[in-house]
């Protein structure tokens, strides 16, 4: 191992930072993880994981036992720093870089000349250079007499799929964007410690844009499927049969419609491109709007289905943002459930989500909402709304008595 890859500080022990810390430390790198949440720090130091991700627990347990992974609220001096903190957007959908700034300012006092700072958080164009400036503003001694920084900066976006993170961290190709070519080479050496995919070198701004482009590509293509689903519903055509047929064309590959697009990436990242160039990003903005409008369309379907009832019983199948996970963040199903609870105060709303043991707080305190079992019959409901196509739902038969709103084409 090169001397430059023996120590890493990871800022942010979330869905990306902790797996990255764990995989690096499994290769013998000394990793110190930093988080603002004491519960996360305690969990990691105890060799446990504060959220569900297959195989991550074993990696963390072994690394902590081997002494290569530690966690605290404060960074230490290391050869490499990886920043993996959230990048949400403001109310006006412009990117909020405050977590990156806070992490940059926190590591600044510990950095020694020659260190490499990598931004992994999904970021708008030029965020890596802003991060570099925040660090250098705090540490003017890290700027040489010729005006060049004495440390290196790179952007290396993650592209792992939740649920497959420990596999994809190793097997996915990786884009490495250096603010300088030397920074890119340094970052490549670090990712080579665990990544078996191709490591593709570019500059920092292209790397930032590549990540946003990947998720926007998917968003635009899901929007196409969602728009088709609305058109087909108006025209009395089964959209899932239509897509299946069209996808037999050798150059057509349409994605699946659903109740909207959830998660913390695909529904967010396209807005960073829109914010960077509002006048030229009409297609990307429109795709976002099409996908964001889909939960409202589902609500209208439910309203029509129970229009003649004053106290309907409505079953909602699924709350997660996609099938077979327990992650409810930014879930369109969850948004739809909350809106139905608002719109039908006299209804009985039975939420069936086998991956959670309690309802999220905005549903838990409603008198008209209960968490129901997947074992219960659906035949006594007035309306059944299929929101997530979890495997467990696929074993259920199409209910005969209730009206059905099937947003995933599971019962077609
Ligand atoms: N969805 C559809 N129809 C489809 C596919 C997905 O409605 O045909 C919906 C899902 O139900 C979900 C949303 O889209 O609500 C997003 O799900 P996803 O599986 O497409 O993606 P994520 O958010 O779990 O992960 C994505 C991945 N990006 C791409 O596939 C380009 C992943 O590789 C990224 O690392 C991740 O975003 C990220 O962190 O950016």
Tab-separated table of C-alpha atoms and ligand atoms in Angstrom:
chain	number	residue	atom	x	y	z
A	1	UNK	CA	0.000	0.000	0.000
A	2	UNK	CA	1.277	3.453	-0.889
A	3	UNK	CA	2.008	5.672	2.089
A	4	UNK	CA	-0.689	8.073	0.881
A	5	UNK	CA	-3.503	5.586	1.439
A	6	UNK	CA	-2.928	4.444	4.989
A	7	UNK	CA	-5.238	6.884	6.791
A	8	UNK	CA	-8.631	8.412	5.974
A	9	UNK	CA	-11.076	10.620	7.814
A	10	UNK	CA	-14.676	10.172	6.610
A	11	UNK	CA	-16.967	13.115	7.363
A	12	UNK	CA	-20.590	11.885	7.642
A	13	UNK	CA	-21.390	8.265	8.581
A	14	UNK	CA	-24.625	7.953	6.601
A	15	UNK	CA	-25.757	5.687	3.785
A	16	UNK	CA	-22.569	6.408	1.789
A	17	UNK	CA	-19.976	7.514	4.344
A	18	UNK	CA	-20.293	4.502	6.642
A	19	UNK	CA	-20.099	1.858	3.870
A	20	UNK	CA	-17.082	3.690	2.392
A	21	UNK	CA	-15.423	3.879	5.825
A	22	UNK	CA	-16.172	0.199	6.445
A	23	UNK	CA	-14.836	-1.051	3.126
A	24	UNK	CA	-11.640	1.022	3.375
A	25	UNK	CA	-10.994	-0.203	6.916
A	26	UNK	CA	-11.640	-3.813	5.837
A	27	UNK	CA	-8.583	-3.368	3.587
A	28	UNK	CA	-6.401	-2.307	6.505
A	29	UNK	CA	-6.689	1.469	6.019
A	30	UNK	CA	-7.002	3.337	9.322
A	31	UNK	CA	-10.333	5.124	9.088
A	32	UNK	CA	-11.732	7.637	11.508
A	33	UNK	CA	-15.412	8.406	10.936
A	34	UNK	CA	-16.965	11.682	12.073
A	35	UNK	CA	-20.645	12.385	12.567
A	36	UNK	CA	-22.796	15.021	14.275
A	37	UNK	CA	-25.144	12.351	15.646
A	38	UNK	CA	-23.927	10.746	18.899
A	39	UNK	CA	-26.241	7.767	18.363
A	40	UNK	CA	-24.428	7.001	15.089
A	41	UNK	CA	-20.991	7.404	16.710
A	42	UNK	CA	-21.935	5.071	19.587
A	43	UNK	CA	-23.389	2.485	17.194
A	44	UNK	CA	-20.233	2.411	15.051
A	45	UNK	CA	-17.858	2.250	18.021
A	46	UNK	CA	-19.920	-0.682	19.312
A	47	UNK	CA	-19.387	-2.418	15.944
A	48	UNK	CA	-23.007	-2.022	14.896
A	49	UNK	CA	-24.870	-0.193	12.108
A	50	UNK	CA	-27.555	2.442	12.717
A	51	UNK	CA	-29.559	1.615	9.526
A	52	UNK	CA	-30.386	-1.365	7.314
A	53	UNK	CA	-27.947	-2.220	4.494
A	54	UNK	CA	-27.126	-5.843	3.606
A	55	UNK	CA	-23.644	-7.043	4.751
A	56	UNK	CA	-22.630	-3.625	6.136
A	57	UNK	CA	-22.992	-4.892	9.733
A	58	UNK	CA	-20.350	-7.615	9.264
A	59	UNK	CA	-17.881	-5.143	7.728
A	60	UNK	CA	-18.322	-2.638	10.577
A	61	UNK	CA	-18.155	-5.294	13.287
A	62	UNK	CA	-14.913	-6.764	11.911
A	63	UNK	CA	-13.237	-3.392	11.273
A	64	UNK	CA	-14.023	-2.117	14.781
A	65	UNK	CA	-12.789	-5.392	16.289
A	66	UNK	CA	-9.568	-5.129	14.219
A	67	UNK	CA	-9.064	-1.551	15.416
A	68	UNK	CA	-9.042	-0.029	11.898
A	69	UNK	CA	-12.353	1.842	12.293
A	70	UNK	CA	-13.107	4.406	14.998
A	71	UNK	CA	-15.717	7.164	15.217
A	72	UNK	CA	-16.185	10.424	17.081
A	73	UNK	CA	-17.594	13.912	16.637
A	74	UNK	CA	-14.165	15.409	15.823
A	75	UNK	CA	-11.799	14.807	12.892
A	76	UNK	CA	-8.147	13.891	13.355
A	77	UNK	CA	-5.184	14.475	11.036
A	78	UNK	CA	-5.108	12.039	8.091
A	79	UNK	CA	-3.558	11.690	4.646
A	80	UNK	CA	-7.025	11.666	3.060
A	81	UNK	CA	-10.383	13.191	3.912
A	82	UNK	CA	-13.657	12.015	2.370
A	83	UNK	CA	-16.677	14.284	2.772
A	84	UNK	CA	-19.947	12.350	2.464
A	85	UNK	CA	-22.557	14.651	3.988
A	86	UNK	CA	-26.062	15.454	2.674
A	87	UNK	CA	-26.665	18.083	-0.023
A	88	UNK	CA	-30.379	18.917	0.228
A	89	UNK	CA	-32.007	21.814	-1.591
A	90	UNK	CA	-33.515	25.039	-0.278
A	91	UNK	CA	-37.235	25.883	-0.548
A	92	UNK	CA	-36.514	27.464	-3.955
A	93	UNK	CA	-34.758	24.225	-5.028
A	94	UNK	CA	-31.295	25.716	-5.154
A	95	UNK	CA	-28.625	23.478	-3.594
A	96	UNK	CA	-27.880	23.803	0.117
A	97	UNK	CA	-24.121	23.371	0.569
A	98	UNK	CA	-24.131	24.231	4.274
A	99	UNK	CA	-23.293	20.667	5.381
A	100	UNK	CA	-20.311	20.606	3.000
A	101	UNK	CA	-19.159	23.984	4.290
A	102	UNK	CA	-19.488	22.858	7.923
A	103	UNK	CA	-17.508	19.658	7.218
A	104	UNK	CA	-14.820	21.595	5.291
A	105	UNK	CA	-14.416	24.112	8.107
A	106	UNK	CA	-14.277	21.312	10.678
A	107	UNK	CA	-11.448	19.410	8.975
A	108	UNK	CA	-9.487	22.556	8.042
A	109	UNK	CA	-7.518	22.883	11.329
A	110	UNK	CA	-6.366	19.227	11.149
A	111	UNK	CA	-5.074	19.220	7.554
A	112	UNK	CA	-1.350	18.952	6.855
A	113	UNK	CA	0.387	19.849	3.562
A	114	UNK	CA	0.145	17.063	0.959
A	115	UNK	CA	-3.256	15.821	2.130
A	116	UNK	CA	-6.080	14.935	-0.292
A	117	UNK	CA	-9.666	16.133	0.320
A	118	UNK	CA	-12.349	14.282	-1.634
A	119	UNK	CA	-15.942	15.484	-1.933
A	120	UNK	CA	-18.227	12.458	-2.406
A	121	UNK	CA	-21.546	14.190	-1.704
A	122	UNK	CA	-23.682	14.700	-4.804
A	123	UNK	CA	-22.952	18.309	-5.668
A	124	UNK	CA	-23.779	21.048	-8.160
A	125	UNK	CA	-21.109	22.145	-10.651
A	126	UNK	CA	-18.207	23.997	-8.966
A	127	UNK	CA	-19.048	22.794	-5.427
A	128	UNK	CA	-15.648	21.079	-5.095
A	129	UNK	CA	-13.889	24.357	-5.835
A	130	UNK	CA	-16.091	26.114	-3.259
A	131	UNK	CA	-15.161	23.437	-0.724
A	132	UNK	CA	-11.478	23.978	-1.529
A	133	UNK	CA	-11.892	27.720	-1.026
A	134	UNK	CA	-13.617	27.276	2.362
A	135	UNK	CA	-10.681	25.148	3.528
A	136	UNK	CA	-8.031	27.508	2.165
A	137	UNK	CA	-9.812	30.553	3.621
A	138	UNK	CA	-9.559	28.882	7.021
A	139	UNK	CA	-5.955	27.801	6.365
A	140	UNK	CA	-4.110	30.447	4.312
A	141	UNK	CA	-0.859	28.712	5.336
A	142	UNK	CA	-1.861	25.874	2.967
A	143	UNK	CA	-1.418	28.175	-0.040
A	144	UNK	CA	2.136	28.241	-1.452
A	145	UNK	CA	4.123	31.308	-2.496
A	146	UNK	CA	3.085	30.690	-6.137
A	147	UNK	CA	-0.593	30.821	-5.141
A	148	UNK	CA	-1.147	27.060	-5.627
A	149	UNK	CA	-2.689	25.007	-2.830
A	150	UNK	CA	-0.347	22.731	-0.892
A	151	UNK	CA	-3.143	20.143	-0.621
A	152	UNK	CA	-5.181	18.273	-3.239
A	153	UNK	CA	-8.916	18.348	-3.992
A	154	UNK	CA	-11.105	15.934	-5.965
A	155	UNK	CA	-14.743	15.059	-6.553
A	156	UNK	CA	-15.582	11.338	-6.640
A	157	UNK	CA	-19.352	10.891	-6.699
A	158	UNK	CA	-20.878	7.685	-5.351
A	159	UNK	CA	-23.275	5.763	-7.607
A	160	UNK	CA	-24.216	2.779	-5.439
A	161	UNK	CA	-27.780	1.501	-5.284
A	162	UNK	CA	-29.314	1.310	-1.787
A	163	UNK	CA	-29.698	-2.378	-0.928
A	164	UNK	CA	-26.607	-3.333	-2.981
A	165	UNK	CA	-24.130	-0.828	-1.571
A	166	UNK	CA	-21.450	-3.274	-0.354
A	167	UNK	CA	-21.427	-5.025	-3.735
A	168	UNK	CA	-21.604	-1.943	-5.953
A	169	UNK	CA	-18.880	-0.086	-4.008
A	170	UNK	CA	-16.523	-2.808	-5.228
A	171	UNK	CA	-17.898	-3.584	-8.698
A	172	UNK	CA	-19.133	-0.232	-10.093
A	173	UNK	CA	-16.870	1.876	-12.268
A	174	UNK	CA	-15.884	5.066	-10.499
A	175	UNK	CA	-15.567	8.621	-11.804
A	176	UNK	CA	-12.699	10.528	-10.209
A	177	UNK	CA	-12.516	14.262	-10.922
A	178	UNK	CA	-9.387	16.096	-9.814
A	179	UNK	CA	-9.089	19.850	-9.403
A	180	UNK	CA	-5.559	19.081	-10.689
A	181	UNK	CA	-4.329	15.968	-12.542
A	182	UNK	CA	-2.208	15.112	-9.507
A	183	UNK	CA	-5.284	15.227	-7.262
A	184	UNK	CA	-7.056	12.823	-9.647
A	185	UNK	CA	-4.097	10.402	-9.504
A	186	UNK	CA	-4.053	10.560	-5.708
A	187	UNK	CA	-7.790	9.873	-5.497
A	188	UNK	CA	-7.471	7.009	-7.988
A	189	UNK	CA	-4.873	5.365	-5.735
A	190	UNK	CA	-7.265	5.569	-2.790
A	191	UNK	CA	-10.273	4.068	-4.639
A	192	UNK	CA	-8.066	1.318	-6.065
A	193	UNK	CA	-7.741	0.035	-2.505
A	194	UNK	CA	-11.263	-1.450	-2.742
A	195	UNK	CA	-12.791	-0.700	-6.175
A	196	UNK	CA	-12.481	-3.416	-8.817
A	197	UNK	CA	-14.360	-1.410	-11.461
A	198	UNK	CA	-12.699	0.917	-13.939
A	199	UNK	CA	-11.543	4.217	-12.421
A	200	UNK	CA	-12.206	6.989	-14.906
A	201	UNK	CA	-10.256	10.207	-14.501
A	202	UNK	CA	-11.609	13.657	-15.347
A	203	UNK	CA	-11.784	17.135	-13.843
A	204	UNK	CA	-13.881	18.004	-10.796
A	205	UNK	CA	-16.684	19.914	-12.598
A	206	UNK	CA	-17.237	17.171	-15.187
A	207	UNK	CA	-17.369	14.606	-12.365
A	208	UNK	CA	-19.981	16.711	-10.530
A	209	UNK	CA	-22.075	16.991	-13.676
A	210	UNK	CA	-21.689	13.267	-14.506
A	211	UNK	CA	-23.370	12.234	-11.278
A	212	UNK	CA	-26.235	14.694	-11.787
A	213	UNK	CA	-26.571	13.527	-15.385
A	214	UNK	CA	-26.912	9.850	-14.431
A	215	UNK	CA	-29.763	10.520	-12.042
A	216	UNK	CA	-31.415	13.029	-14.406
A	217	UNK	CA	-31.264	10.442	-17.201
A	218	UNK	CA	-33.245	8.079	-15.007
A	219	UNK	CA	-35.672	10.787	-13.885
A	220	UNK	CA	-36.408	11.885	-17.452
A	221	UNK	CA	-36.992	8.278	-18.512
A	222	UNK	CA	-39.287	7.549	-15.564
A	223	UNK	CA	-41.176	10.773	-16.396
A	224	UNK	CA	-41.720	9.452	-19.924
A	225	UNK	CA	-43.244	6.268	-18.459
A	226	UNK	CA	-45.357	8.262	-15.978
A	227	UNK	CA	-46.650	10.578	-18.704
A	228	UNK	CA	-47.505	7.572	-20.861
A	229	UNK	CA	-49.434	6.054	-17.946
A	230	UNK	CA	-51.664	9.138	-17.694
A	231	UNK	CA	-52.219	9.307	-21.455
A	232	UNK	CA	-53.016	5.572	-21.608
A	233	UNK	CA	-55.446	5.846	-18.707
A	234	UNK	CA	-57.305	8.605	-20.563
A	235	UNK	CA	-57.344	6.513	-23.749
A	236	UNK	CA	-58.342	3.209	-22.094
A	237	UNK	CA	-55.022	1.480	-22.898
A	238	UNK	CA	-53.096	-0.789	-20.507
A	239	UNK	CA	-49.786	1.105	-20.173
A	240	UNK	CA	-47.865	-1.914	-18.882
A	241	UNK	CA	-48.876	-4.034	-21.874
A	242	UNK	CA	-48.013	-1.090	-24.137
A	243	UNK	CA	-44.517	-0.698	-22.617
A	244	UNK	CA	-43.883	-4.439	-22.771
A	245	UNK	CA	-44.768	-4.432	-26.461
A	246	UNK	CA	-42.758	-1.304	-27.303
A	247	UNK	CA	-39.719	-2.660	-25.426
A	248	UNK	CA	-39.519	-5.509	-27.949
A	249	UNK	CA	-38.088	-2.923	-30.347
A	250	UNK	CA	-34.299	-3.410	-30.250
A	251	UNK	CA	-33.615	0.255	-29.491
A	252	UNK	CA	-36.502	1.004	-27.081
A	253	UNK	CA	-36.233	0.465	-23.316
A	254	UNK	CA	-39.016	2.307	-21.475
A	255	UNK	CA	-38.938	2.275	-17.658
A	256	UNK	CA	-41.927	1.559	-15.407
A	257	UNK	CA	-44.590	4.064	-14.341
A	258	UNK	CA	-45.463	4.331	-10.669
A	259	UNK	CA	-46.961	6.687	-8.063
A	260	UNK	CA	-44.060	9.150	-8.438
A	261	UNK	CA	-40.299	9.178	-7.951
A	262	UNK	CA	-38.872	8.913	-4.448
A	263	UNK	CA	-35.572	8.539	-2.644
A	264	UNK	CA	-33.030	11.195	-1.859
A	265	UNK	CA	-31.200	11.291	-5.193
A	266	UNK	CA	-33.278	11.013	-8.347
A	267	UNK	CA	-35.953	13.416	-7.119
A	268	UNK	CA	-33.312	15.947	-6.000
A	269	UNK	CA	-30.279	15.882	-8.282
A	270	UNK	CA	-31.972	17.112	-11.488
A	271	UNK	CA	-32.838	20.340	-9.648
A	272	UNK	CA	-29.084	21.003	-9.258
A	273	UNK	CA	-28.758	21.051	-13.041
A	274	UNK	CA	-31.819	23.296	-13.333
A	275	UNK	CA	-30.356	25.668	-10.732
A	276	UNK	CA	-27.011	25.745	-12.574
A	277	UNK	CA	-28.591	26.701	-15.920
A	278	UNK	CA	-32.320	27.478	-15.563
A	279	UNK	CA	-32.880	28.792	-19.072
A	280	UNK	CA	-31.460	25.739	-20.862
A	281	UNK	CA	-32.853	22.905	-18.734
A	282	UNK	CA	-36.489	22.753	-19.853
A	283	UNK	CA	-36.673	19.001	-20.412
A	284	UNK	CA	-35.021	18.171	-17.084
A	285	UNK	CA	-37.335	20.582	-15.214
A	286	UNK	CA	-40.440	19.302	-16.973
A	287	UNK	CA	-39.515	15.690	-16.176
A	288	UNK	CA	-39.278	16.607	-12.492
A	289	UNK	CA	-42.666	18.303	-12.677
A	290	UNK	CA	-44.252	15.287	-14.418
A	291	UNK	CA	-42.917	12.931	-11.738
A	292	UNK	CA	-43.881	15.271	-8.897
A	293	UNK	CA	-47.427	15.517	-10.273
A	294	UNK	CA	-48.003	11.761	-10.209
A	295	UNK	CA	-48.987	11.490	-6.489
A	296	UNK	CA	-51.766	14.052	-7.124
A	297	UNK	CA	-53.027	11.957	-10.040
A	298	UNK	CA	-53.158	8.885	-7.764
A	299	UNK	CA	-55.103	10.897	-5.172
A	300	UNK	CA	-57.670	11.877	-7.825
A	301	UNK	CA	-58.084	8.203	-8.734
A	302	UNK	CA	-58.795	7.315	-5.102
A	303	UNK	CA	-61.271	10.210	-4.766
A	304	UNK	CA	-63.195	8.965	-7.798
A	305	UNK	CA	-63.144	5.365	-6.532
A	306	UNK	CA	-64.820	6.250	-3.215
A	307	UNK	CA	-66.806	9.285	-4.382
A	308	UNK	CA	-70.189	7.928	-3.213
A	309	UNK	CA	-69.055	6.902	0.294
A	310	UNK	CA	-68.922	8.998	3.448
A	311	UNK	CA	-66.814	6.638	5.610
A	312	UNK	CA	-64.803	4.494	3.202
A	313	UNK	CA	-62.318	1.852	4.271
A	314	UNK	CA	-59.154	2.374	2.202
A	315	UNK	CA	-56.175	-0.012	2.158
A	316	UNK	CA	-52.803	1.431	1.106
A	317	UNK	CA	-50.226	-1.189	0.135
A	318	UNK	CA	-46.645	0.010	0.678
A	319	UNK	CA	-44.995	3.143	2.114
A	320	UNK	CA	-41.335	2.667	1.071
A	321	UNK	CA	-39.846	4.685	-1.795
A	322	UNK	CA	-39.241	1.526	-3.821
A	323	UNK	CA	-39.805	-2.240	-3.530
A	324	UNK	CA	-38.324	-4.497	-0.857
A	325	UNK	CA	-36.595	-1.870	1.296
A	326	UNK	CA	-37.566	-0.210	4.584
A	327	UNK	CA	-36.494	3.286	3.493
A	328	UNK	CA	-39.420	5.724	3.687
A	329	UNK	CA	-37.447	8.901	2.915
A	330	UNK	CA	-38.897	11.088	0.156
A	331	UNK	CA	-41.373	8.327	-0.621
A	332	UNK	CA	-44.286	9.221	-2.920
A	333	UNK	CA	-46.308	6.444	-1.253
A	334	UNK	CA	-45.858	8.124	2.112
A	335	UNK	CA	-46.874	11.493	0.657
A	336	UNK	CA	-49.980	9.923	-0.883
A	337	UNK	CA	-50.870	8.247	2.435
A	338	UNK	CA	-50.630	11.573	4.317
A	339	UNK	CA	-52.757	13.374	1.711
A	340	UNK	CA	-55.425	10.661	1.746
A	341	UNK	CA	-55.487	10.901	5.554
A	342	UNK	CA	-56.082	14.673	5.204
A	343	UNK	CA	-58.699	14.381	2.489
A	344	UNK	CA	-60.715	11.587	4.154
A	345	UNK	CA	-61.008	12.449	7.867
A	346	UNK	CA	-63.949	10.039	8.274
A	347	UNK	CA	-62.359	7.144	6.430
A	348	UNK	CA	-60.604	4.162	7.962
A	349	UNK	CA	-57.193	4.013	6.306
A	350	UNK	CA	-55.325	0.726	6.637
A	351	UNK	CA	-51.636	1.099	5.766
A	352	UNK	CA	-49.942	-2.214	4.981
A	353	UNK	CA	-46.142	-1.896	5.040
A	354	UNK	CA	-44.538	-5.146	6.180
A	355	UNK	CA	-41.034	-3.587	6.281
A	356	UNK	CA	-41.797	-1.243	9.190
A	357	UNK	CA	-43.046	-1.910	12.716
A	358	UNK	CA	-44.534	1.531	13.272
A	359	UNK	CA	-46.017	4.273	11.143
A	360	UNK	CA	-44.001	7.447	10.430
A	361	UNK	CA	-44.995	10.258	12.784
A	362	UNK	CA	-47.161	12.213	10.330
A	363	UNK	CA	-49.413	9.118	10.044
A	364	UNK	CA	-49.021	7.660	13.536
A	365	UNK	CA	-50.928	10.466	15.254
A	366	UNK	CA	-53.991	10.290	12.946
A	367	UNK	CA	-57.169	8.730	14.301
A	368	UNK	CA	-58.175	7.597	10.812
A	369	UNK	CA	-54.931	5.693	10.039
A	370	UNK	CA	-53.718	2.307	11.298
A	371	UNK	CA	-50.795	0.021	10.440
A	372	UNK	CA	-52.417	-3.207	9.258
A	373	UNK	CA	-51.091	-6.687	8.607
A	374	UNK	CA	-50.342	-8.155	5.224
A	375	UNK	CA	-52.217	-11.259	6.435
A	376	UNK	CA	-55.572	-9.425	6.659
A	377	UNK	CA	-58.056	-9.880	3.840
A	378	UNK	CA	-58.530	-6.941	1.469
A	379	UNK	CA	-62.095	-7.958	0.626
A	380	UNK	CA	-63.684	-5.753	3.321
A	381	UNK	CA	-61.978	-2.597	2.043
A	382	UNK	CA	-63.856	-0.231	-0.257
A	383	UNK	CA	-60.711	0.770	-2.130
A	384	UNK	CA	-57.277	-0.874	-2.351
A	385	UNK	CA	-54.380	1.321	-3.507
A	386	UNK	CA	-51.222	-0.533	-4.531
A	387	UNK	CA	-48.341	1.923	-4.065
A	388	UNK	CA	-45.194	-0.240	-3.815
A	389	UNK	CA	-44.699	-3.581	-5.564
A	390	UNK	CA	-42.978	-5.360	-2.657
A	391	UNK	CA	-42.382	-9.080	-3.353
A	392	UNK	CA	-44.696	-9.990	-0.488
A	393	UNK	CA	-47.618	-8.214	-2.218
A	394	UNK	CA	-47.029	-10.161	-5.409
A	395	UNK	CA	-48.279	-13.282	-3.651
A	396	UNK	CA	-51.651	-11.586	-3.015
A	397	UNK	CA	-54.598	-12.168	-5.351
A	398	UNK	CA	-56.418	-9.290	-7.031
A	399	UNK	CA	-59.161	-8.318	-4.553
A	400	UNK	CA	-62.620	-8.977	-6.036
A	401	UNK	CA	-64.887	-6.657	-4.070
A	402	UNK	CA	-63.023	-3.343	-3.568
A	403	UNK	CA	-62.192	-0.733	-6.182
A	404	UNK	CA	-58.501	-1.075	-7.062
A	405	UNK	CA	-55.997	1.694	-7.866
A	406	UNK	CA	-52.902	-0.206	-8.988
A	407	UNK	CA	-50.089	2.305	-9.513
A	408	UNK	CA	-47.485	-0.390	-10.305
A	409	UNK	CA	-49.377	-2.652	-12.708
A	410	UNK	CA	-49.056	-5.577	-10.312
A	411	UNK	CA	-52.610	-6.850	-10.775
A	412	UNK	CA	-53.098	-6.039	-14.425
B	1	LIG	N1	-38.770	4.189	-10.275
B	1	LIG	C1	-39.904	4.153	-11.095
B	1	LIG	N2	-39.836	3.458	-12.271
B	1	LIG	C2	-38.711	2.799	-12.653
B	1	LIG	C3	-37.556	2.854	-11.828
B	1	LIG	C4	-37.627	3.559	-10.640
B	1	LIG	O1	-40.959	4.720	-10.777
B	1	LIG	O2	-38.746	2.178	-13.727
B	1	LIG	C5	-38.822	4.954	-9.017
B	1	LIG	C6	-38.624	4.077	-7.768
B	1	LIG	O3	-39.830	3.470	-7.386
B	1	LIG	C7	-38.111	5.099	-6.772
B	1	LIG	C8	-37.312	6.067	-7.645
B	1	LIG	O4	-37.721	5.834	-8.974
B	1	LIG	O5	-39.195	5.802	-6.191
B	1	LIG	C9	-35.810	5.906	-7.554
B	1	LIG	O6	-35.439	4.537	-7.511
B	1	LIG	P1	-34.181	3.936	-8.287
B	1	LIG	O7	-34.090	2.476	-8.003
B	1	LIG	O8	-34.256	4.306	-9.720
B	1	LIG	O9	-32.909	4.733	-7.729
B	1	LIG	P2	-32.318	5.053	-6.254
B	1	LIG	O10	-32.804	6.408	-5.858
B	1	LIG	O11	-32.499	3.954	-5.282
B	1	LIG	O12	-30.720	5.115	-6.606
B	1	LIG	C10	-30.283	5.977	-7.640
B	1	LIG	C11	-29.353	5.184	-8.576
B	1	LIG	N3	-29.107	5.974	-9.784
B	1	LIG	C12	-29.306	5.470	-11.033
B	1	LIG	O13	-29.765	4.357	-11.231
B	1	LIG	C13	-28.912	6.360	-12.180
B	1	LIG	C14	-28.061	4.843	-7.864
B	1	LIG	O14	-27.136	4.213	-8.746
B	1	LIG	C15	-27.417	6.119	-7.289
B	1	LIG	O15	-26.217	5.836	-6.584
B	1	LIG	C16	-28.411	6.734	-6.311
B	1	LIG	O16	-29.603	7.082	-7.059
B	1	LIG	C17	-27.761	7.957	-5.691
B	1	LIG	O17	-27.331	7.864	-4.531
B	1	LIG	O18	-27.614	8.984	-6.376
